[in-house]
XYZ file of C-alpha atoms in Angstrom:
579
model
C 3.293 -0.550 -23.015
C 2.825 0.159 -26.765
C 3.664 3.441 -28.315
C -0.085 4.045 -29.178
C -0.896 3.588 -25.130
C 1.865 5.930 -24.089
C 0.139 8.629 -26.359
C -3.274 7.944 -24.999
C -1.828 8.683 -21.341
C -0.165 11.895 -22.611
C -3.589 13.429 -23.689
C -4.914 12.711 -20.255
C -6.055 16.202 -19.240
C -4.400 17.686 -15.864
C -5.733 20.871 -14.260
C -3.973 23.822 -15.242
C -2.159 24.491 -12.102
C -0.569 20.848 -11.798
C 2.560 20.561 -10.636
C 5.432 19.574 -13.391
C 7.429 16.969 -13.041
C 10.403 18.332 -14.664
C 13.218 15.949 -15.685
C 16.007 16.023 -18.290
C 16.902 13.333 -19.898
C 20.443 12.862 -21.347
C 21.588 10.531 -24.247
C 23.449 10.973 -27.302
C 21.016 9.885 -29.722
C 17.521 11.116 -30.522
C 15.352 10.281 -27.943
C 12.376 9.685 -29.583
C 10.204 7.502 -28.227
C 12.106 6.925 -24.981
C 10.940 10.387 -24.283
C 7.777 9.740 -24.793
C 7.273 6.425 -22.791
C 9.587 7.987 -19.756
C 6.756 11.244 -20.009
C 3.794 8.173 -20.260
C 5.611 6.043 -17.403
C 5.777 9.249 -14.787
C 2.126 10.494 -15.636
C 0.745 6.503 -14.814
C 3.197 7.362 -11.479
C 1.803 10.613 -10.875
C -1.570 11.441 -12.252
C -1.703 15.047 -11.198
C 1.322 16.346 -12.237
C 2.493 17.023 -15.716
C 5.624 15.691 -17.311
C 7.856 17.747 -18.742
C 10.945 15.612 -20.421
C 13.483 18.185 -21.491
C 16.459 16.724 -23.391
C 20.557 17.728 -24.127
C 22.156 17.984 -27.332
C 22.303 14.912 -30.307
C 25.531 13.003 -29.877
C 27.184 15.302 -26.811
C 26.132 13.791 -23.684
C 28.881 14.509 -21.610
C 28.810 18.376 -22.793
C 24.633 17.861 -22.437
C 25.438 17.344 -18.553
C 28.236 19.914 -17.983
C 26.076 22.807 -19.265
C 22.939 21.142 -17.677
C 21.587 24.411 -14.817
C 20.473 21.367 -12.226
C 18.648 23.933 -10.494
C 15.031 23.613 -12.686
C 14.581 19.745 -12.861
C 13.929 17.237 -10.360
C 15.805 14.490 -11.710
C 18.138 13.676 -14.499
C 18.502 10.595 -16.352
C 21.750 9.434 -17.862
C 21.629 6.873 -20.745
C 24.747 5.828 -21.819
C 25.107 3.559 -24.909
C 28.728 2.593 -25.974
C 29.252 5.366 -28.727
C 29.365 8.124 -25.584
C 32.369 6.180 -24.940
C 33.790 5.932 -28.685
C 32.187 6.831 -31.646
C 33.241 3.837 -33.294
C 31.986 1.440 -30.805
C 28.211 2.701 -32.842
C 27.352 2.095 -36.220
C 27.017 5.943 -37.736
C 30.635 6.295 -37.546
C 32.814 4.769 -40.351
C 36.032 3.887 -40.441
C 37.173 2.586 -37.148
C 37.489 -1.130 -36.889
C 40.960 -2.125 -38.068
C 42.690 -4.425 -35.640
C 45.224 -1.345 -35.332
C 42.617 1.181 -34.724
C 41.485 -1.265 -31.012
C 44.132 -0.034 -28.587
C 42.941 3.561 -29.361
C 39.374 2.757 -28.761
C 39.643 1.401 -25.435
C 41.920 4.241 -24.087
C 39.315 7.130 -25.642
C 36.733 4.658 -23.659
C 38.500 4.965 -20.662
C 38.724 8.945 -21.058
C 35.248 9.427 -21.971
C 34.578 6.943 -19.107
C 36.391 9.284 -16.849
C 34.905 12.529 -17.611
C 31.331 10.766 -17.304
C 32.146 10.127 -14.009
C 33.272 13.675 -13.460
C 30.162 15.723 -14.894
C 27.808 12.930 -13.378
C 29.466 13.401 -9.771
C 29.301 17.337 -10.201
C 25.314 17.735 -11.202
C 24.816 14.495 -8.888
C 24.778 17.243 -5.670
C 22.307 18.921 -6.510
C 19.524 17.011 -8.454
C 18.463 13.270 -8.090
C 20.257 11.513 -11.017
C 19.386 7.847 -12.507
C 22.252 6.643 -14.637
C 21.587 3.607 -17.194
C 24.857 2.056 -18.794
C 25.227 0.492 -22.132
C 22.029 -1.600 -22.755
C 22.766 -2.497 -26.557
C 25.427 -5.018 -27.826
C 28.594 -4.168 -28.720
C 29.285 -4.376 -32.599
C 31.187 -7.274 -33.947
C 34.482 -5.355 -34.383
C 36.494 -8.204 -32.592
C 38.835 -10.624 -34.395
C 37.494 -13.345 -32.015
C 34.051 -15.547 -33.423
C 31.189 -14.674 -31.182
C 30.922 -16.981 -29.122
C 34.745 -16.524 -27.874
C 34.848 -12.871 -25.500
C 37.586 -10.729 -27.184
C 40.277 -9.260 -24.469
C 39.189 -5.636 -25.984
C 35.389 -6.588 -25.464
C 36.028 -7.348 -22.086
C 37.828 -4.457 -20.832
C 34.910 -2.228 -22.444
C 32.469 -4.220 -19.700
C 35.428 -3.263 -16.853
C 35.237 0.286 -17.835
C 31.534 0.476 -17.617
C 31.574 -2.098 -14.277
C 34.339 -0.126 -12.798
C 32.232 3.829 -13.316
C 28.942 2.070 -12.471
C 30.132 0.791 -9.155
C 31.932 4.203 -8.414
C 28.930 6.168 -9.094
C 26.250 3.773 -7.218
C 28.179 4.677 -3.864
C 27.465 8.350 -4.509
C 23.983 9.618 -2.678
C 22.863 11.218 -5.055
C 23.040 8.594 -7.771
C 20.862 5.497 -8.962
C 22.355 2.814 -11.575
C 19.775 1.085 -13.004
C 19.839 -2.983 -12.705
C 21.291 -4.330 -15.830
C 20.414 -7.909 -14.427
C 16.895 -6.488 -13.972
C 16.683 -5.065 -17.541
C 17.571 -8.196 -19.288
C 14.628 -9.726 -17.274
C 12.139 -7.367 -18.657
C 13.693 -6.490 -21.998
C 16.062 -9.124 -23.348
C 19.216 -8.555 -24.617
C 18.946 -9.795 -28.433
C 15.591 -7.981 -28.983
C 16.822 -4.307 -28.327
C 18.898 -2.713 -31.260
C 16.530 -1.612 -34.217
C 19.665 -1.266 -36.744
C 17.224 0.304 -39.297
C 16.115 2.953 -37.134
C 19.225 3.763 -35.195
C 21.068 3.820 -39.113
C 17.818 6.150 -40.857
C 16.308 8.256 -37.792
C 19.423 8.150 -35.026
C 16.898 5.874 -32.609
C 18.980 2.771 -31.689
C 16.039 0.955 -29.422
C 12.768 -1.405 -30.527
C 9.784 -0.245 -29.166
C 9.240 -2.833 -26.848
C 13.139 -1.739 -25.111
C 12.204 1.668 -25.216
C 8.998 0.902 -22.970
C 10.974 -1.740 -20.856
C 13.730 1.144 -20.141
C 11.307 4.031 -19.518
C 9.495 1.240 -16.616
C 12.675 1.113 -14.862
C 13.937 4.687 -15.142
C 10.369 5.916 -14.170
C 10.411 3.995 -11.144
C 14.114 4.713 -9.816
C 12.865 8.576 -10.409
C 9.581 8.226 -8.378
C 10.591 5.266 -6.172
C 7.516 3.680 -3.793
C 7.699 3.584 -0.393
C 9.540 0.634 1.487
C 7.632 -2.082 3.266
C 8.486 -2.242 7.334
C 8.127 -5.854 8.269
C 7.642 -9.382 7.125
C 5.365 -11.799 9.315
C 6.149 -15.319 8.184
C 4.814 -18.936 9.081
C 7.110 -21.987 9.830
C 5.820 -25.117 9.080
C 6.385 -25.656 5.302
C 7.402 -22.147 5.001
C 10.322 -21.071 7.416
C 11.515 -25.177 6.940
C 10.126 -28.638 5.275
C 7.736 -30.278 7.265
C 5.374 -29.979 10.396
C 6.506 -30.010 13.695
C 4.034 -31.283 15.712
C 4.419 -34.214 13.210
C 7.869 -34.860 12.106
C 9.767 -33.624 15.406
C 12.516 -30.850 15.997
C 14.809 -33.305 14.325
C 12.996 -34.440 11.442
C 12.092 -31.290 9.536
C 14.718 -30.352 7.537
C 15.741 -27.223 4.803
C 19.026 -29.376 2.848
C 20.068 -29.788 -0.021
C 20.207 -33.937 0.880
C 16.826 -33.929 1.426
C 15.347 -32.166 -1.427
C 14.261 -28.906 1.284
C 16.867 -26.140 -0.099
C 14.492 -24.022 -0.868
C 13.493 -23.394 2.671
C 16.993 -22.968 3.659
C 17.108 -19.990 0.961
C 14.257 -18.675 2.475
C 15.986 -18.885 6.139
C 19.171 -17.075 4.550
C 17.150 -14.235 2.456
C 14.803 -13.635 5.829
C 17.827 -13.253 7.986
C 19.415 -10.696 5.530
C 15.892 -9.026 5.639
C 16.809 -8.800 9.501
C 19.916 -7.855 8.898
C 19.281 -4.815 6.932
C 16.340 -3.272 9.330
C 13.019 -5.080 8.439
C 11.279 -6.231 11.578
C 10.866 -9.974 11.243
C 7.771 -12.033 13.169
C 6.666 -15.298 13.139
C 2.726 -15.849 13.699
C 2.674 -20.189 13.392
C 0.035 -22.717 14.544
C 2.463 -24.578 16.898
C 3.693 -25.539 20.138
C 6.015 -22.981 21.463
C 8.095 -25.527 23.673
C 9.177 -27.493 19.943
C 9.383 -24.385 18.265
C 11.968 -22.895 21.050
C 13.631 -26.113 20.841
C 14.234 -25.797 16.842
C 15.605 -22.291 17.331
C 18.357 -23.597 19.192
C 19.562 -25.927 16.256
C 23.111 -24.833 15.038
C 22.066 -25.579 11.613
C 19.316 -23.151 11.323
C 20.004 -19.928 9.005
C 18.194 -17.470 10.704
C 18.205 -16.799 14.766
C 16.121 -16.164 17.469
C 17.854 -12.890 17.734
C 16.699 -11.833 14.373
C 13.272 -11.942 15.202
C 10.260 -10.776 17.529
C 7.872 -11.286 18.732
C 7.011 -14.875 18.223
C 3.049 -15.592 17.986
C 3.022 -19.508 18.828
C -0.285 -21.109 19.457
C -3.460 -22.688 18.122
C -5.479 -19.272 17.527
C -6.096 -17.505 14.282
C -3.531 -16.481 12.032
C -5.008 -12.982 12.125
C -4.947 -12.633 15.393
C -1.589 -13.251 15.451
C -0.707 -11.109 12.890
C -2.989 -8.471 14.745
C -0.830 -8.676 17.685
C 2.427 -8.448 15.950
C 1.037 -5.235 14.233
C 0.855 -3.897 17.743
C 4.020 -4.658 19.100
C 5.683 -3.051 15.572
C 2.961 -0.573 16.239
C 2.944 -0.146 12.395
C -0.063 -0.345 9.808
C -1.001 -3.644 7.608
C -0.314 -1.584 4.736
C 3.113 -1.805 5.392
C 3.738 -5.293 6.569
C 4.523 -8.386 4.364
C 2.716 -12.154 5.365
C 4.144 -15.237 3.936
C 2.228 -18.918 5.234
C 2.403 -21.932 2.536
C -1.640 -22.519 3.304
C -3.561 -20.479 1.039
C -6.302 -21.172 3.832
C -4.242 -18.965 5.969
C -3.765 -16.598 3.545
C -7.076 -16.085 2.722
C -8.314 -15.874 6.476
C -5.839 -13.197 7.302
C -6.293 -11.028 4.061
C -9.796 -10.981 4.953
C -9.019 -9.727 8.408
C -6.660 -7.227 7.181
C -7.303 -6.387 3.260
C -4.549 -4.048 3.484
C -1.675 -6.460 4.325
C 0.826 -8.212 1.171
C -0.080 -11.552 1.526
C 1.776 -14.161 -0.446
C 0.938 -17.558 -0.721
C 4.856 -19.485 0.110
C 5.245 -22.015 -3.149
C 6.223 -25.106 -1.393
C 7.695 -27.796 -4.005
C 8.318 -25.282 -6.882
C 11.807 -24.675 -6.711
C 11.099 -21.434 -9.311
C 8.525 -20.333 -7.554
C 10.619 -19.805 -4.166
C 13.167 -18.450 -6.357
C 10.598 -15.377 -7.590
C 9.231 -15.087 -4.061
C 12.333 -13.940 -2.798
C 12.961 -11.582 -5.936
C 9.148 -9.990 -5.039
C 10.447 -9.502 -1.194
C 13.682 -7.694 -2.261
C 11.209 -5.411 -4.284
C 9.098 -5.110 -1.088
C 12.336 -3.911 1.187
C 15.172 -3.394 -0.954
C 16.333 0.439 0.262
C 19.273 2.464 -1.649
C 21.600 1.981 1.452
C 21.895 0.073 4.980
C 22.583 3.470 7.856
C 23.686 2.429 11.454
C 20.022 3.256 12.370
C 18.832 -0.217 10.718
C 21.219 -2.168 13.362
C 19.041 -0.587 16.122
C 15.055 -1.022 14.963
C 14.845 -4.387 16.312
C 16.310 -4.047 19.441
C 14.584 -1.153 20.522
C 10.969 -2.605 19.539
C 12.135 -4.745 21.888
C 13.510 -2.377 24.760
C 9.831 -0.601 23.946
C 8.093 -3.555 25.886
C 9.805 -2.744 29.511
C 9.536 1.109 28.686
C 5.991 0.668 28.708
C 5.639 -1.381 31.528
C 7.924 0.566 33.993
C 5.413 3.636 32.395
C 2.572 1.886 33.332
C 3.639 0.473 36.626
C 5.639 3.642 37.638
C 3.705 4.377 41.359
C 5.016 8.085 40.965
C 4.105 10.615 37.429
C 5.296 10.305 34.436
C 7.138 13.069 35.707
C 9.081 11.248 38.055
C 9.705 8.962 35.541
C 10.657 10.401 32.539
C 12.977 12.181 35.019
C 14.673 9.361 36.132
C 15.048 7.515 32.373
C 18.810 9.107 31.906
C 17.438 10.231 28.275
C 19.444 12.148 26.098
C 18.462 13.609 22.593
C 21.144 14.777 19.804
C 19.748 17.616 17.285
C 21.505 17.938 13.727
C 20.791 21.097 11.582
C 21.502 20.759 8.068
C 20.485 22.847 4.848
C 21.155 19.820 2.665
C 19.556 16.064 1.800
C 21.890 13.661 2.207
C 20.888 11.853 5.141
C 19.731 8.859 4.118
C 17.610 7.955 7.145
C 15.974 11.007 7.516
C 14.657 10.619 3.876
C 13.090 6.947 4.387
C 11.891 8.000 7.937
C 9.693 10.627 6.012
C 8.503 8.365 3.780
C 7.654 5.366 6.504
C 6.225 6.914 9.491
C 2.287 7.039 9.798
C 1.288 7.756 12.816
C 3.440 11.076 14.099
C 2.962 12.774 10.725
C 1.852 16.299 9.921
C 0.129 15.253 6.713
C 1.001 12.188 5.213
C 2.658 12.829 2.187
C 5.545 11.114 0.747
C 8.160 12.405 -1.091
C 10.197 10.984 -4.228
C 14.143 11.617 -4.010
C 14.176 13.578 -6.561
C 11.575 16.218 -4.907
C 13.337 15.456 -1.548
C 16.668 16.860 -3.033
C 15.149 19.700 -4.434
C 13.183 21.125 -1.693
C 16.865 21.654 -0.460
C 17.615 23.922 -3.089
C 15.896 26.975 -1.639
C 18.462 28.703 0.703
C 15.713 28.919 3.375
C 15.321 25.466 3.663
C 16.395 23.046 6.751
C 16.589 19.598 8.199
C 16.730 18.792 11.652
C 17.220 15.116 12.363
C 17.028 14.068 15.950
C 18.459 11.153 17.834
C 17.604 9.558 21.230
C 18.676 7.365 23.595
C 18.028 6.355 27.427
C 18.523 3.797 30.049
C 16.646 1.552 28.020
C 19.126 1.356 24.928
C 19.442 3.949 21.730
C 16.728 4.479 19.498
C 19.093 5.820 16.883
C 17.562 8.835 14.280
C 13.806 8.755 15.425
C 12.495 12.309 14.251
C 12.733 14.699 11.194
C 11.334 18.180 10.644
C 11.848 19.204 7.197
C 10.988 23.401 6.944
C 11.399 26.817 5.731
C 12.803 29.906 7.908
C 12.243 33.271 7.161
C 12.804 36.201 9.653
C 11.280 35.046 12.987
C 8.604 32.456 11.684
C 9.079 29.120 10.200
C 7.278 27.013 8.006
C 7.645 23.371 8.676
C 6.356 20.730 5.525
C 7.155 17.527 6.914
C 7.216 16.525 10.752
C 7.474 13.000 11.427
C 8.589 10.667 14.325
C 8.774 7.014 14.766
C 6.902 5.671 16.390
C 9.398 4.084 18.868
C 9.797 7.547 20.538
C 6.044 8.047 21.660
C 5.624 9.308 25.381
C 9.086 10.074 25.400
C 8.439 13.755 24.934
C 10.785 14.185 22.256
C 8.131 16.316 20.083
C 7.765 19.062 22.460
C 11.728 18.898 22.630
C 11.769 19.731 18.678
C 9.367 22.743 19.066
C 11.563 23.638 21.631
C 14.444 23.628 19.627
C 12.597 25.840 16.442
C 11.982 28.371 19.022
C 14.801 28.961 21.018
C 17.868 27.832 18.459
C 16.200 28.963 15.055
C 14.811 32.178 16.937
C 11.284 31.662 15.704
C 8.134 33.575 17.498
C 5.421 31.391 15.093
C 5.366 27.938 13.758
C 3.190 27.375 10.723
C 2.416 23.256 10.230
C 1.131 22.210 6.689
C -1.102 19.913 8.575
C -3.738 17.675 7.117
C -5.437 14.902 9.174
C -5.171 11.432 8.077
C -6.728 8.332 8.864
C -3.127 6.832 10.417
C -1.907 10.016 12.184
C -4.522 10.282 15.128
C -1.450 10.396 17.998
C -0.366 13.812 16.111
C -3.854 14.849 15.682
C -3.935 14.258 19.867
C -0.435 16.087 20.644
C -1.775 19.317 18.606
C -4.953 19.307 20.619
C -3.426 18.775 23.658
C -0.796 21.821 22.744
C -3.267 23.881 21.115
C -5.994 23.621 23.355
C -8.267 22.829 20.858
C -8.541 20.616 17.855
C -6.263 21.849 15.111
C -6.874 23.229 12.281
C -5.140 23.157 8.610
C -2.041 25.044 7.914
C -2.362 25.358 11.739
C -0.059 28.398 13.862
C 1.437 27.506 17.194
C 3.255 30.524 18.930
C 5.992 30.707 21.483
C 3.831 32.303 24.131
C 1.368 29.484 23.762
C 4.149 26.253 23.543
C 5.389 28.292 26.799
C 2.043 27.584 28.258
C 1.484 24.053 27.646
C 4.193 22.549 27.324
C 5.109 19.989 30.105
C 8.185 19.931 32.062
C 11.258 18.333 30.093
C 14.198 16.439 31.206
C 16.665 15.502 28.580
C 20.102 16.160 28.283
C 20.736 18.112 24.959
C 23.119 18.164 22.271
C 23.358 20.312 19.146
C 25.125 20.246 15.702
C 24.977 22.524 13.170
C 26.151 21.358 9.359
C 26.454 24.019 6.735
C-alpha cells in the first residue's frame, strides 16, 4: 500500500455512530506513518468501524506501557526497535561505540529486556497485545567485518529470542513472525537513515506498510478453516494407482517424489493439531486400503475420515464429506492436482478453497503448504483438538443407535451414561471457547465473530461471564462443545454469543445450558441477541420449538415458559466456578 492509498481509505466516510476500533500503539520513535497505515490497514479490515490509533510518549516505551489505563483500547501494539533496549544500539545517540563501552550495552539490553517483559506481561491481562521485535539492522558498532557475526551482536539476537519466546507462551500475547516479515518486507530495504536522523521515523515507506499488514491482521485475526479434503493420486503421493500399483507410486527423495512426502508430513500435522482430514479420490478402495497399510507412508489411516473412494464426481464426494463433518464449504479446504477436478467441484460448491496441488514444481508445493498453515494455523493446540476426529467418528453409531433405537429418544438418551461439566468464568482465557465462537455455524445465536482483542474486552465489564461446557457419554468425550458468552444483572441475563458444535446436536445439551442460567445464575428472563442466518437454521428450530413460535430478534425466554417445554433431561452434572 502507498502512503497516498492509506490516506484515501482514511477519508472513507463511516456513520456517525460506528464503533471505534481503539488501539494504542507503542514505540519509541515517532510513529508517523506507521500510524497511519496500521489506522488504513484496520479500516480495509473493518469498514464500519473507525480507527482510532492512540500513541505513548517519543523515546519511553517501556514507561509508554506502564502508565498505559488498558481499560479503553482493544489492543496494544508493541514495536520494539533495538534503541528501547540501548540508546546506543540507534543512531540519535552519540558517543557509545568504543570497544570498552560493549559489555555495558549488552547488560543495559538485558535490563531493558527484562522490564519489557515485565510491563508487557502486566497490561498483557487485560487487553489483546501484538508485540513486534527489532525489525531494523543493528548498526555496525562491532570490531568484526560484516560478514563475520560479532559475539556482542549475537547475544543482542538471544536477548530478543529469549523475551520473544517467553512472551509468545503468554495468552494474551502475539509476536509477530520475523521469518514472515522478511518475506514481505526485506531486511536491507527497511531503515530510511535520513528520516530516522531529520524527523525521528526510522522505516521506508514500503516497511512501514509491510509492518502495519501484519500487525493489522494479528489485531483482527480471520477465522480458522475446519477441514482439508485432499485427492491422492499425484497429490497425497507420485503416481496413479490403478496404474503404477500399491508398490510403484512412490513420495522419496530417490525417486524425485519428495514433495509428496512433505505434503504427507504437513497433512498429518494438520491432523495432528485438530483439522478434520478427508480424502475424496477417483480410485479403487481395495488398492487404496492396501497403500494405507505401507509402513513408509507419513500420514495414517487414523488421521483421517471418512474416505470417499470411487468412480463418482469429485463433488459428490466432497458433498458427502461436508455431511459427515456436518460443516459448511466455506470452511473446508480441497486440494486435487487436476485442475479438471478443481474446476468441477468449485462449480458445485463456489464457496469451498480450492487449490490446484502443483505437481513437478518443487516451489510451488513449498508455497502450498505455507497458504495451508495460513488456512489453519491457530495461536495454540488445547486437549480439545486431540478429540474432534474421534468423535466425528463416534457421531456415526450415535446416530444410528438414535435412529434404530425401537424405544424414544427418551429411553435412549436415558440410557447413553452422558455426563456434562459446566465452567463459570468472568475472564477470556480459554482458548477453545474463543475459536469455538468464532467456528461454529449452525448452533449460533447470530453469527458474529469476534477478534481477540474485542473477545478480551467484553470481559472487562464486571457483569460479564463465560460458561464453557463439556460432554461426554458411552460413546467417547466430545471435549468443550458449547459456550455462552453474557451479561448478568439482578435476575435477568443478557446472553451475546451462544454457540455449540455441532457434534453435540440431539444430545440435549442446549436445554441443559438454559437450565443452568436459570437455576445456578438465579435468572427469571433470558434475553438472546438473536439474528437469523442463512447457516444457523437448527437454532432457528430449537427456539421455535422452545418458544412455541418462531422467534423473534433480541428474543425473551422466561423460566415459567423453559419450565413448560422443556423435555425431560438425563445427564449427570458437574459445576465449577472460576473467579
Amino acid at each position: 500500500m502507498k502512503l497516498i492509498d492509506a490516506l484515501e481509505v482514511l477519508k472513507r466516510s463511516v456513520v456517525d455512530d460506528a464503533p471505534e476500533s481503539k488501539v494504542h500503539l507503542a514505540c519509541s520513535f515517532t510513529p508517523l506513518h506507521l500510524q497511519t497505515f496500521l489506522a488504513a490497514q484496520l479500516r480495509i479490515r473493518r469498514p464500519r468501524h473507525r480507527a482510532v490509533i492512540n500513541t505513548g510518549l517519543f523515546g519511553d516505551l517501556a514507561g509508554s506501557i506502564e502508565r498505559l489505563d488498558p481499560s479503553g483500547i482493544h489492543a496494544l501494539v508493541v514495536v520494539v526497535e533495538w534503541e528501547d533496549l540501548d540508546a546506543r544500539l540507534g543512531v540519535r545517540t552519540l558517543g557509545g561505540w568504543r570497544p570498552s563501552s560493549l559489555p555495558d550495552i549488552a547488560d543495559s539490553a538485558e535490563q531493558a529486556a527484562a522490564r519489557l517483559r515485565r510491563v508487557i506481561l502486566k497490561v498483557s491481562r487485560f487487553v489483546l497485545t501484538v508485540v513486534c521485535m527489532p525489525t531494523l539492522p543493528l548498526p555496525p558498532l562491532f570490531w568484526t567485518p560484516p560478514d563475520r557475526a560479532a559475539s556482542l551482536e549475537l547475544h543482542l539476537h538471544q536477548i530478543v529470542g529469549t523475551i520473544a519466546a517467553s512472551l509468545s507462551e503468554q495468552p494474551g500475547v502475539c509476536i509477530a513472525n520475523a521469518q514472515f516479515l522478511g518475506e514481505i518486507s526485506p531486511p536491507s530495504q527497511r531503515l530510511d537513515l535520513k528520516s530516522d536522523v531529520i524527523a525521528g521515523f526510522p522505516y521506508t515507506l514500503q516497511h512501514a506498510s509491510a509492518l502495519a499488514g501484519l500487525l493489522s491482521g494479528l489485531i483482527d485475526n480471520q477465522p480458522l478453516k475446519k477441514g482439508l479434503i485432499t485427492d491422492l493420486d499425484d497429490t497425497l503421493w507420485s503416481g496413479i494407482l490403478g496404474e503404477d500399483g500399491v508398490s510403484g507410486i512412490s513420495w522419496h527423495l530417490e525417486r524425485q517424489t519428495h514433495m509428496h512426502g512433505l505434503y504427507q508430513q504437513f497433512v498429518a500435522s494438520l491432523a495432528g493439531a485438530g483439522v478434520l482430514v478427508g480424502v475424496a479420490s477417483k480410485n479403487d478402495p481395495a488398492l487404496v486400503e492396501q497403500v494405507f497399510h505401507r509402513s513408509d507412508l507419513f500420514i495414517t489411516k487414523n488421521d483421517i475420515f471418512p474416505f470417499e473412494v470411487h468412480w463418482s464426481r469429485k463433488s459428490e464426494s466432497v458433498r458427502r464429506i461436508l455431511d459427515t463433518w456436518n460443516v459448511g464449504a466455506d470452511s473446508v479446504v480441497f486440494v486435487d492436482d487436476s485442475p479438471m477436478e478443481v474446476a468441477e467441484v468449485k462449480t458445485a460448491l463456489p464457496e469451498l478453497e480450492c487449490v490446484v496441488f502443483p505437481k513437478n514444481d518443487y516451489q510451488g508445493v513449498w508455497d502450498l503448504l505455507k497458504e495451508l498453515r495460513g488456512f489453519f494455523g491457530k495461536p495454540l493446540l488445547t486437549e480439545d483438538d486431540s478429540l474432534r476426529l474421534g468423535s466425528i467418528r463416534n457421531a456415526s453409531p450415535w446416530r444410528d443407535s438414535m435412529q434404530s433405537a425401537a424405544s424414544s429418544a427418551d429411553d435412549f438418551l436415558r440410557t447413553a451414561d452422558a455426563s456434562i461439566a459446566f465452567s463459570l468464568t468472568r475472564e477470556s482465557g480459554d482458548a477453545r471457547a474463543f475459536e469455538l465462537v468464532n467456528k461454529t455455524n449452525q448452533f449460533n445465536i447470530n453469527g458474529k465473530r469476534l477478534s481477540e482483542s474485542e473477545w478480551r474486552n467484553f470481559f472487562k465489564d464486571p457483569a460479564a461471564f463465560l460458561l464453557v461446557v463439556s460432554y461426554k457419554d458411552k460413546y467417547g468425550p466430545l471435549g468443550k462443545i458449547a459456550v455462552v458468552m453474557g451479561k448478568s444483572t439482578e435476575r435477568k441475563i443478557h446472553v451475546h454469543m451462544w454457540v455449540m458444535s455441532c457434534r453435540a446436536f440431539s444430545r440435549r445439551v442446549e436445554h441443559q445450558c438454559l437450565r443452568y442460567l436459570f437455576e445456578d445464575l438465579g435468572a427469571d428472563e433470558i434475553v438472546f441477541d438473536y439474528q437469523p442466518t442463512s447457516r444457523n437454521g437448527p437454532l432457528q428450530e430449537f427456539f421455535a420449538a422452545l418458544m412455541e413460535g418462531p422467534p423473534a430478534e433480541k428474543v425473551g425466554l422466561s423460566r415459567e415458559l423453559f419450565s413448560k417445554n422443556a423435555p425431560p433431561l438425563f445427564h449427570r452434572i458437574t459445576k465449577a466456578v472460576h473467579v
